Structure formats: structure tokens, C-alpha cells
N, CA, C and O of each residue as an XYZ file, in Angstrom:
760
protein
N       0.854     -1.172      0.000
C       0.000      0.000      0.000
C       0.906      1.243      0.000
O       1.831      1.324      0.808
N       0.655      2.203     -0.887
C       1.483      3.419     -0.937
C       1.269      4.288      0.309
O       0.204      4.282      0.927
N       2.313      5.023      0.644
C       2.243      5.912      1.806
C       1.413      7.149      1.477
O       1.352      7.607      0.336
N       0.775      7.670      2.531
C       0.004      8.898      2.369
C       0.954     10.092      2.477
O       2.101      9.946      2.900
N       0.475     11.252      2.096
C       1.292     12.457      2.219
C       1.633     12.737      3.683
O       2.733     13.192      3.995
N       0.689     12.463      4.571
C       0.936     12.655      6.001
C       2.055     11.727      6.481
O       2.901     12.139      7.274
N       2.063     10.485      6.009
C       3.125      9.557      6.385
C       4.479     10.045      5.881
O       5.480      9.951      6.591
N       4.510     10.566      4.656
C       5.752     11.112      4.122
C       6.239     12.299      4.956
O       7.436     12.430      5.212
N       5.321     13.154      5.375
C       5.684     14.305      6.207
C       6.226     13.854      7.567
O       7.182     14.436      8.081
N       5.615     12.818      8.145
C       6.093     12.292      9.424
C       7.502     11.712      9.285
O       8.354     11.932     10.146
N       7.743     10.979      8.213
C       9.068     10.410      7.961
C      10.081     11.536      7.770
O      11.191     11.480      8.298
N       9.694     12.541      7.021
C      10.586     13.684      6.783
C      10.922     14.395      8.102
O      12.075     14.751      8.343
N       9.924     14.596      8.937
C      10.143     15.251     10.228
C      11.048     14.400     11.117
O      11.918     14.940     11.802
N      10.859     13.088     11.117
C      11.706     12.195     11.907
C      13.158     12.246     11.435
O      14.072     12.281     12.259
N      13.382     12.250     10.120
C      14.747     12.327      9.576
C      15.395     13.662      9.934
O      16.562     13.701     10.324
N      14.650     14.740      9.805
C      15.204     16.060     10.141
C      15.587     16.105     11.618
O      16.634     16.648     11.971
N      14.749     15.540     12.477
C      15.041     15.496     13.911
C      16.269     14.639     14.182
O      17.112     15.010     14.998
N      16.379     13.496     13.507
C      17.552     12.630     13.653
C      18.826     13.381     13.271
O      19.826     13.317     13.985
N      18.786     14.082     12.160
C      19.955     14.845     11.703
C      20.300     15.937     12.708
O      21.465     16.105     13.068
N      19.294     16.677     13.162
C      19.540     17.766     14.111
C      20.071     17.233     15.443
O      21.001     17.807     16.010
N      19.496     16.155     15.941
C      19.956     15.576     17.206
C      21.390     15.066     17.092
O      22.199     15.250     18.002
N      21.695     14.427     15.967
C      23.053     13.920     15.742
C      24.035     15.079     15.636
O      25.103     15.047     16.247
N      23.682     16.092     14.871
C      24.554     17.260     14.716
C      24.753     17.959     16.052
O      25.867     18.366     16.378
N      23.695     18.101     16.819
C      23.802     18.731     18.138
C      24.801     17.978     19.016
O      25.673     18.585     19.637
N      24.669     16.671     19.061
C      25.581     15.855     19.861
C      27.031     16.038     19.393
O      27.930     16.223     20.212
N      27.252     15.986     18.084
C      28.616     16.117     17.557
C      29.155     17.533     17.711
O      30.309     17.717     18.097
N      28.339     18.525     17.418
C      28.790     19.916     17.574
C      29.158     20.186     19.038
O      30.149     20.858     19.322
N      28.349     19.655     19.961
C      28.595     19.899     21.393
C      29.844     19.169     21.881
O      30.580     19.693     22.717
N      30.086     17.970     21.368
C      31.224     17.194     21.870
C      32.514     17.431     21.090
O      33.599     17.384     21.669
N      32.411     17.685     19.785
C      33.611     17.807     18.953
C      33.860     19.219     18.439
O      34.951     19.528     17.961
N      32.848     20.070     18.538
C      32.973     21.434     18.045
C      32.294     21.603     16.697
O      32.148     20.647     15.936
N      31.886     22.823     16.416
C      31.182     23.113     15.165
C      32.099     22.963     13.950
O      31.772     22.236     13.012
N      33.235     23.642     13.964
C      34.109     23.632     12.796
C      34.722     22.262     12.506
O      34.785     21.882     11.337
N      35.171     21.507     13.495
C      35.759     20.201     13.185
C      34.748     19.155     12.703
O      35.137     18.169     12.077
N      33.467     19.355     12.986
C      32.448     18.373     12.616
C      32.017     18.603     11.169
O      31.522     19.675     10.821
N      32.207     17.595     10.341
C      31.851     17.710      8.926
C      30.448     17.174      8.670
O      29.896     16.428      9.480
N      29.892     17.557      7.555
C      28.593     17.026      7.122
C      28.701     15.508      6.973
O      27.779     14.779      7.339
N      29.822     15.037      6.439
C      30.024     13.586      6.266
C      29.973     12.870      7.617
O      29.377     11.800      7.736
N      30.595     13.460      8.620
C      30.608     12.859      9.965
C      29.191     12.790     10.531
O      28.805     11.784     11.126
N      28.423     13.852     10.345
C      27.033     13.872     10.829
C      26.213     12.804     10.120
O      25.473     12.055     10.757
N      26.347     12.736      8.798
C      25.600     11.745      8.010
C      25.959     10.325      8.436
O      25.075      9.489      8.624
N      27.259     10.050      8.589
C      27.692      8.709      9.019
C      27.088      8.335     10.362
O      26.538      7.247     10.529
N      27.197      9.249     11.314
C      26.687      8.963     12.668
C      25.156      8.810     12.658
O      24.610      8.029     13.437
N      24.472      9.546     11.788
C      23.010      9.458     11.705
C      22.560      8.240     10.889
O      21.382      7.884     10.890
N      23.508      7.609     10.196
C      23.167      6.428      9.401
C      22.467      6.751      8.098
O      21.661      5.963      7.604
N      22.777      7.915      7.542
C      22.182      8.307      6.268
C      23.293      8.741      5.307
O      24.440      8.919      5.718
N      22.953      8.907      4.048
C      23.946      9.350      3.080
C      24.123     10.868      3.171
O      23.225     11.600      3.585
N      25.307     11.304      2.771
C      25.594     12.737      2.762
C      24.618     13.466      1.820
O      24.157     14.565      2.124
N      24.317     12.846      0.688
C      23.371     13.442     -0.265
C      21.985     13.624      0.330
O      21.332     14.643      0.102
N      21.534     12.623      1.103
C      20.216     12.728      1.735
C      20.192     13.873      2.740
O      19.181     14.556      2.897
N      21.319     14.072      3.416
C      21.380     15.176      4.374
C      21.093     16.511      3.708
O      20.424     17.374      4.275
N      21.611     16.668      2.494
C      21.404     17.923      1.777
C      19.958     18.097      1.302
O      19.568     19.196      0.907
N      19.172     17.039      1.337
C      17.734     17.186      1.057
C      17.014     17.860      2.215
O      15.918     18.394      2.046
N      17.635     17.832      3.395
C      17.025     18.401      4.587
C      17.632     19.747      4.978
O      16.926     20.652      5.423
N      18.944     19.867      4.807
C      19.648     21.100      5.177
C      20.629     21.437      4.073
O      21.423     20.588      3.669
N      20.586     22.655      3.585
C      21.423     23.028      2.443
C      22.900     23.160      2.784
O      23.754     23.100      1.899
N      23.204     23.343      4.085
C      24.603     23.509      4.488
C      24.731     23.258      5.983
O      23.739     23.146      6.703
N      25.964     23.176      6.421
C      26.219     23.033      7.854
C      25.745     24.278      8.590
O      25.255     24.190      9.716
N      25.890     25.440      7.955
C      25.430     26.691      8.561
C      23.924     26.685      8.764
O      23.433     27.098      9.815
N      23.187     26.214      7.755
C      21.723     26.181      7.905
C      21.317     25.188      8.996
O      20.320     25.390      9.688
N      22.092     24.122      9.142
C      21.816     23.132     10.179
C      22.016     23.728     11.574
O      21.160     23.566     12.444
N      23.126     24.407     11.788
C      23.356     24.985     13.121
C      22.350     26.088     13.423
O      21.915     26.237     14.565
N      21.981     26.855     12.415
C      20.980     27.902     12.638
C      19.633     27.297     13.032
O      18.928     27.838     13.884
N      19.289     26.194     12.418
C      18.033     25.517     12.764
C      18.076     24.985     14.200
O      17.094     25.087     14.936
N      19.212     24.422     14.587
C      19.363     23.897     15.951
C      19.290     25.036     16.968
O      18.555     24.943     17.951
N      20.041     26.101     16.738
C      20.033     27.248     17.653
C      18.632     27.863     17.704
O      18.135     28.194     18.781
N      18.008     28.011     16.555
C      16.662     28.585     16.494
C      15.641     27.774     17.261
O      14.769     28.326     17.932
N      15.753     26.464     17.158
C      14.827     25.589     17.890
C      14.994     25.787     19.399
O      14.010     25.829     20.139
N      16.240     25.907     19.845
C      16.489     26.150     21.266
C      15.981     27.504     21.720
O      15.409     27.630     22.803
N      16.192     28.524     20.885
C      15.705     29.872     21.201
C      14.188     29.860     21.310
O      13.619     30.435     22.238
N      13.535     29.200     20.354
C      12.072     29.116     20.388
C      11.579     28.416     21.649
O      10.584     28.823     22.249
N      12.284     27.364     22.041
C      11.882     26.617     23.234
C      11.959     27.496     24.481
O      11.085     27.440     25.346
N      13.004     28.301     24.562
C      13.152     29.193     25.718
C      12.132     30.318     25.717
O      11.500     30.601     26.735
N      11.979     30.953     24.571
C      11.145     32.154     24.522
C       9.664     31.870     24.686
O       8.912     32.748     25.109
N       9.235     30.676     24.366
C       7.811     30.371     24.512
C       7.351     30.416     25.963
O       6.154     30.499     26.238
N       8.306     30.362     26.891
C       7.951     30.357     28.309
C       7.974     31.742     28.946
O       7.542     31.904     30.087
N       8.471     32.738     28.225
C       8.553     34.069     28.825
C       7.195     34.748     28.901
O       6.867     35.365     29.915
N       6.423     34.643     27.869
C       5.112     35.283     27.834
C       4.103     34.269     27.290
O       3.640     34.399     26.157
N       3.760     33.258     28.099
C       2.953     32.159     27.577
C       1.596     32.560     27.008
O       1.085     31.886     26.114
N       1.005     33.638     27.505
C      -0.296     34.049     26.957
C      -0.153     35.114     25.859
O      -1.151     35.602     25.329
N       1.093     35.471     25.522
C       1.413     36.381     24.409
C       0.694     37.733     24.497
O       0.253     38.284     23.488
N       0.588     38.248     25.714
C      -0.070     39.544     25.862
C       0.926     40.692     26.048
O       0.526     41.844     26.219
N       2.229     40.372     26.014
C       3.255     41.403     26.155
C       3.458     41.870     27.590
O       4.181     42.836     27.839
N       2.828     41.192     28.518
C       2.862     41.566     29.937
C       3.334     40.360     30.734
O       2.787     39.266     30.593
N       4.335     40.553     31.561
C       4.882     39.468     32.370
C       4.402     39.622     33.810
O       4.817     40.537     34.522
N       3.526     38.717     34.225
C       3.044     38.727     35.611
C       4.058     37.993     36.489
O       4.985     37.358     35.986
N       3.871     38.087     37.808
C       4.740     37.351     38.729
C       4.661     35.856     38.481
O       5.678     35.161     38.498
N       3.448     35.360     38.249
C       3.272     33.926     37.997
C       3.995     33.516     36.722
O       4.632     32.464     36.683
N       3.903     34.338     35.678
C       4.601     34.037     34.428
C       6.117     34.126     34.613
O       6.856     33.353     34.004
N       6.581     35.047     35.436
C       8.008     35.152     35.717
C       8.510     33.874     36.384
O       9.537     33.330     35.979
N       7.804     33.395     37.392
C       8.187     32.171     38.099
C       8.151     30.981     37.131
O       9.049     30.139     37.145
N       7.121     30.918     36.300
C       7.013     29.850     35.307
C       8.204     29.894     34.353
O       8.785     28.853     34.043
N       8.573     31.080     33.888
C       9.715     31.262     32.987
C      11.000     30.726     33.619
O      11.742     29.981     32.980
N      11.263     31.100     34.857
C      12.468     30.643     35.546
C      12.438     29.123     35.700
O      13.404     28.443     35.354
N      11.344     28.599     36.213
C      11.243     27.150     36.430
C      11.421     26.362     35.131
O      12.168     25.385     35.092
N      10.743     26.783     34.083
C      10.821     26.066     32.813
C      12.215     26.139     32.197
O      12.710     25.148     31.660
N      12.839     27.291     32.271
C      14.159     27.410     31.656
C      15.225     26.647     32.431
O      16.165     26.129     31.827
N      15.104     26.566     33.727
C      16.033     25.744     34.495
C      15.794     24.265     34.192
O      16.743     23.483     34.131
N      14.545     23.885     34.004
C      14.233     22.494     33.624
C      14.821     22.179     32.253
O      15.431     21.126     32.066
N      14.642     23.085     31.297
C      15.185     22.899     29.947
C      16.704     22.788     29.988
O      17.287     21.952     29.298
N      17.335     23.619     30.788
C      18.792     23.564     30.932
C      19.230     22.170     31.388
O      20.151     21.586     30.818
N      18.573     21.650     32.404
C      18.957     20.343     32.932
C      18.661     19.211     31.954
O      19.411     18.237     31.899
N      17.606     19.320     31.200
C      17.225     18.247     30.282
C      17.992     18.266     28.972
O      18.043     17.250     28.279
N      18.588     19.393     28.617
C      19.230     19.482     27.308
C      20.615     20.111     27.430
O      20.893     21.156     26.842
N      21.455     19.471     28.186
C      22.795     19.986     28.441
C      23.613     20.107     27.148
O      24.384     21.055     26.999
N      23.453     19.159     26.211
C      24.194     19.238     24.944
C      23.863     20.516     24.180
O      24.747     21.140     23.592
N      22.586     20.903     24.189
C      22.222     22.141     23.494
C      22.981     23.324     24.092
O      23.514     24.158     23.360
N      23.030     23.394     25.409
C      23.678     24.528     26.065
C      25.182     24.514     25.885
O      25.808     25.571     25.806
N      25.776     23.320     25.820
C      27.203     23.236     25.480
C      27.426     23.839     24.102
O      28.335     24.644     23.901
N      26.593     23.444     23.169
C      26.689     23.969     21.802
C      26.444     25.467     21.775
O      27.188     26.212     21.138
N      25.408     25.906     22.462
C      25.058     27.325     22.480
C      26.241     28.174     22.928
O      26.615     29.131     22.251
N      26.823     27.827     24.060
C      27.934     28.637     24.567
C      29.176     28.503     23.699
O      29.889     29.485     23.491
N      29.446     27.317     23.194
C      30.614     27.129     22.335
C      30.478     27.926     21.045
O      31.440     28.553     20.602
N      29.304     27.909     20.444
C      29.129     28.619     19.180
C      29.023     30.129     19.371
O      29.483     30.896     18.525
N      28.430     30.550     20.459
C      28.305     31.989     20.674
C      29.659     32.648     20.912
O      29.794     33.863     20.775
N      30.656     31.850     21.267
C      32.001     32.385     21.480
C      32.817     32.402     20.181
O      33.961     32.858     20.172
N      32.239     31.914     19.106
C      32.906     31.918     17.808
C      32.300     33.046     16.976
O      31.139     32.962     16.576
N      33.070     34.096     16.713
C      32.522     35.279     16.047
C      31.773     34.995     14.744
O      30.734     35.605     14.493
N      32.273     34.093     13.922
C      31.603     33.810     12.641
C      30.235     33.166     12.856
O      29.272     33.497     12.165
N      30.155     32.252     13.811
C      28.880     31.582     14.091
C      27.921     32.544     14.776
O      26.735     32.582     14.448
N      28.426     33.316     15.719
C      27.588     34.298     16.410
C      26.982     35.281     15.401
O      25.815     35.656     15.510
N      27.791     35.690     14.424
C      27.306     36.602     13.384
C      26.170     35.959     12.588
O      25.173     36.616     12.289
N      26.317     34.674     12.243
C      25.250     33.959     11.531
C      23.950     33.958     12.335
O      22.877     34.243     11.804
N      24.066     33.636     13.615
C      22.880     33.563     14.482
C      22.249     34.942     14.622
O      21.029     35.082     14.539
N      23.075     35.955     14.834
C      22.559     37.316     15.017
C      21.854     37.812     13.750
O      20.838     38.503     13.835
N      22.392     37.461     12.576
C      21.750     37.856     11.316
C      20.435     37.120     11.106
O      19.475     37.694     10.592
N      20.390     35.851     11.501
C      19.193     35.036     11.298
C      18.075     35.393     12.281
O      16.897     35.331     11.930
N      18.442     35.767     13.511
C      17.444     36.024     14.554
C      17.557     37.421     15.147
O      17.637     37.554     16.368
N      17.567     38.478     14.318
C      17.704     39.828     14.875
C      16.483     40.257     15.680
O      16.573     41.135     16.538
N      15.361     39.645     15.404
C      14.096     39.994     16.052
C      13.925     39.323     17.405
O      12.995     39.650     18.142
N      14.804     38.393     17.740
C      14.630     37.558     18.923
C      14.723     38.342     20.232
O      13.815     38.261     21.059
N      15.786     39.085     20.428
C      16.057     39.676     21.731
C      15.232     40.912     22.086
O      14.698     40.961     23.195
N      15.095     41.908     21.216
C      14.402     43.146     21.633
C      13.005     42.968     22.232
O      12.738     43.542     23.288
N      12.100     42.201     21.611
C      10.772     42.082     22.234
C      10.822     41.413     23.610
O      10.103     41.811     24.527
N      11.667     40.404     23.746
C      11.773     39.718     25.030
C      12.347     40.627     26.098
O      11.885     40.645     27.239
N      13.360     41.382     25.707
C      13.961     42.304     26.657
C      12.936     43.357     27.082
O      12.912     43.771     28.242
N      12.098     43.786     26.151
C      11.052     44.754     26.479
C      10.059     44.214     27.490
O       9.607     44.946     28.371
N       9.718     42.949     27.373
C       8.788     42.324     28.320
C       9.406     42.274     29.718
O       8.740     42.565     30.711
N      10.689     41.901     29.782
C      11.377     41.839     31.076
C      11.538     43.243     31.659
O      11.357     43.440     32.861
N      11.879     44.216     30.813
C      11.983     45.609     31.287
C      10.660     46.074     31.869
O      10.633     46.720     32.917
N       9.552     45.749     31.190
C       8.232     46.121     31.689
C       7.944     45.502     33.046
O       7.357     46.141     33.919
N       8.356     44.262     33.215
C       8.175     43.577     34.503
C       8.912     44.332     35.607
O       8.356     44.584     36.676
N      10.169     44.692     35.338
C      10.950     45.407     36.354
C      10.418     46.827     36.567
O      10.481     47.348     37.681
N       9.905     47.447     35.530
C       9.313     48.791     35.665
C       8.122     48.729     36.613
O       7.992     49.570     37.502
N       7.250     47.737     36.428
C       6.078     47.595     37.308
C       6.483     47.240     38.740
O       5.727     47.482     39.680
N       7.669     46.669     38.901
C       8.182     46.358     40.238
C       8.776     47.594     40.906
O       9.173     47.536     42.070
N       8.843     48.713     40.180
C       9.363     49.949     40.748
C      10.878     50.071     40.685
O      11.461     50.887     41.398
N      11.518     49.279     39.849
C      12.976     49.348     39.696
C      13.324     50.676     39.022
O      12.706     51.057     38.028
N      14.309     51.368     39.567
C      14.682     52.702     39.078
C      15.150     52.695     37.620
O      14.761     53.577     36.854
N      15.964     51.732     37.224
C      16.460     51.643     35.846
C      16.118     50.257     35.299
O      16.971     49.369     35.306
N      14.883     50.055     34.824
C      14.445     48.719     34.402
C      15.232     48.179     33.200
O      15.392     46.967     33.061
N      15.718     49.064     32.342
C      16.504     48.613     31.188
C      17.825     47.986     31.651
O      18.226     46.922     31.180
N      18.479     48.669     32.576
C      19.734     48.148     33.122
C      19.482     46.872     33.930
O      20.266     45.926     33.858
N      18.407     46.847     34.685
C      18.059     45.660     35.478
C      17.807     44.460     34.560
O      18.243     43.350     34.866
N      17.108     44.671     33.439
C      16.840     43.591     32.490
C      18.138     43.083     31.869
O      18.315     41.876     31.710
N      19.048     43.994     31.518
C      20.342     43.587     30.961
C      21.139     42.792     31.986
O      21.770     41.791     31.645
N      21.112     43.230     33.229
C      21.817     42.532     34.317
C      21.197     41.150     34.547
O      21.914     40.167     34.732
N      19.881     41.083     34.534
C      19.159     39.825     34.726
C      19.522     38.830     33.619
O      19.782     37.658     33.893
N      19.539     39.301     32.375
C      19.891     38.456     31.234
C      21.325     37.934     31.366
O      21.581     36.749     31.152
N      22.251     38.819     31.715
C      23.649     38.423     31.885
C      23.796     37.429     33.045
O      24.598     36.498     32.971
N      23.026     37.632     34.103
C      23.065     36.724     35.240
C      22.607     35.327     34.819
O      23.238     34.335     35.184
N      21.514     35.240     34.055
C      21.036     33.935     33.591
C      22.074     33.259     32.700
O      22.313     32.058     32.824
N      22.694     34.031     31.799
C      23.754     33.462     30.961
C      24.872     32.888     31.822
O      25.356     31.787     31.561
N      25.279     33.624     32.840
C      26.337     33.165     33.726
C      25.958     31.911     34.502
O      26.770     30.999     34.660
N      24.734     31.872     34.978
C      24.250     30.694     35.700
C      24.248     29.482     34.778
O      24.731     28.409     35.140
N      23.698     29.670     33.582
C      23.628     28.559     32.636
C      25.031     28.081     32.271
O      25.274     26.876     32.210
N      25.951     29.004     32.027
C      27.323     28.638     31.671
C      27.989     27.873     32.821
O      28.650     26.861     32.584
N      27.827     28.338     34.044
C      28.420     27.644     35.186
C      27.855     26.238     35.344
O      28.583     25.313     35.704
N      26.574     26.074     35.081
C      25.979     24.739     35.164
C      26.527     23.834     34.063
O      26.810     22.661     34.309
N      26.678     24.367     32.858
C      27.238     23.590     31.748
C      28.646     23.114     32.091
O      29.012     21.976     31.794
N      29.432     23.983     32.714
C      30.806     23.640     33.057
C      30.904     22.624     34.195
O      31.840     21.825     34.231
N      29.935     22.650     35.135
C      30.007     21.766     36.301
C      28.602     21.356     36.741
O      28.131     21.795     37.790
N      27.927     20.516     35.948
C      26.544     20.165     36.296
C      26.400     19.413     37.621
O      25.357     19.496     38.268
N      27.418     18.696     38.019
C      27.337     17.941     39.271
C      27.569     18.824     40.502
O      26.965     18.596     41.550
N      28.435     19.824     40.379
C      28.811     20.613     41.540
C      28.104     21.950     41.682
O      28.125     22.545     42.759
N      27.480     22.431     40.616
C      26.856     23.745     40.657
C      25.506     23.667     41.360
O      24.698     22.804     41.016
N      25.230     24.543     42.341
C      23.983     24.468     43.132
C      22.783     25.080     42.396
O      22.209     26.069     42.854
N      22.416     24.501     41.282
C      21.385     25.062     40.402
C      20.035     25.229     41.097
O      19.388     26.266     40.954
N      19.615     24.237     41.832
C      18.295     24.302     42.469
C      18.236     25.432     43.495
O      17.247     26.164     43.548
N      19.263     25.581     44.296
C      19.281     26.661     45.288
C      19.314     28.023     44.608
O      18.683     28.966     45.084
N      20.030     28.134     43.518
C      20.093     29.405     42.777
C      18.746     29.719     42.141
O      18.320     30.874     42.127
N      18.071     28.693     41.612
C      16.731     28.897     41.038
C      15.794     29.477     42.096
O      15.072     30.438     41.832
N      15.808     28.897     43.274
C      14.956     29.385     44.357
C      15.315     30.822     44.743
O      14.430     31.637     45.002
N      16.611     31.129     44.780
C      17.061     32.468     45.149
C      16.619     33.501     44.107
O      16.218     34.606     44.471
N      16.686     33.161     42.837
C      16.264     34.081     41.774
C      14.773     34.375     41.904
O      14.353     35.529     41.816
N      13.989     33.348     42.108
C      12.546     33.545     42.252
C      12.254     34.450     43.434
O      11.455     35.381     43.331
N      12.898     34.179     44.550
C      12.669     35.019     45.740
C      13.122     36.461     45.501
O      12.412     37.396     45.872
N      14.269     36.650     44.900
C      14.846     37.977     44.738
C      14.094     38.826     43.698
O      13.956     40.035     43.883
N      13.614     38.219     42.621
C      13.035     38.998     41.530
C      11.511     38.915     41.455
O      10.904     39.550     40.593
N      10.905     38.166     42.316
C       9.453     38.009     42.307
C       8.750     39.264     42.729
O       7.520     39.297     42.775
């Protein structure tokens, strides 16, 4: 019996996920530049030619992986999409992002490794220029309603603090007191 279009789409989605998961693992463990398309294809158990049916280049592959992670994080900042961050939404954002960090350590290894490479960072910044400003505005609004004197600076500090926490956890997941820090952030910024 021939496959339906829906079955073909499901197979295509599964292959794309396999390629992305394999690339994420290799990029995180071996680095972006040393990992070749051939290496990704071999590890995924597919041909190099088939890989190009899903991603036109290694750059498009990493952008898709980074974008998927960005989307996963940002969906928790303003879950009702009203542009307003309540205390409950703030707590949900912190809890969900700490959970995501713990569940997807390879992504965060890749994220920090690639963001430190100027050429890759430039690719990501060009692809997702719209990502940061709206989110930062939502966080600034939250701090403004909390009566913070300089909400823009507070939001920048908060963002940098989260980056630092995530980086420290990536470097030492066993020794870093992530749960205690999560609780402290909620208490301090709620």
C-alpha cells in the first residue's frame, strides 16, 4: 500500500530530527568547525546526499538547531502572548528554563561554544535579529512595574546573570547548586 502524504511528512520530520539531534551531539562534543557534514551523516546512518535534502549547508543546520532552542526558551517568557509578564509568568519562565537547561545539556554546550565563535555568532545574530528586543522589552516592563529605578539596566543585568548561571551549570553540572540558585532568583526577583 502506498504511503500517504501525512506519512511522508512524518518520515521527513523524523529524519530532520535525527539529523539535528546527531549534529547537536557532535557539535557539542567535537565542536562546530571540526564536525563535517560527512561525519554527521555517518553517525546518523544516512547518506551525505540525503542530508542535503534536509539542510542546504552546515550553517543552515546549526541555525536551525540554535533557532529551535531559542524558540523553546522564549515560549515560556510570555505564555499568553499579551506582552505583559506577571509574577506567575516570571516564576514559570524561571522554572521552565532551568528544567530545559537540565534536560538538554548538549544544546547549552553547543550554544555557549558557538556563541564564542565570532563567525557563528554573526550567523545567528543575522538570522534572529528579532529575537532579543521584544523579550527584553517584556522583562523591562516587569521590572518597571516592580518599581525598579532603571528597568533597562536591570533587564540587561538579569539576562547576563542567567547566561552566567547557565554557563556555570554547563561547566560543572554535578557541583553547581542550580536548584538553590533557582529558588534564590525567584525570591529575589518576584
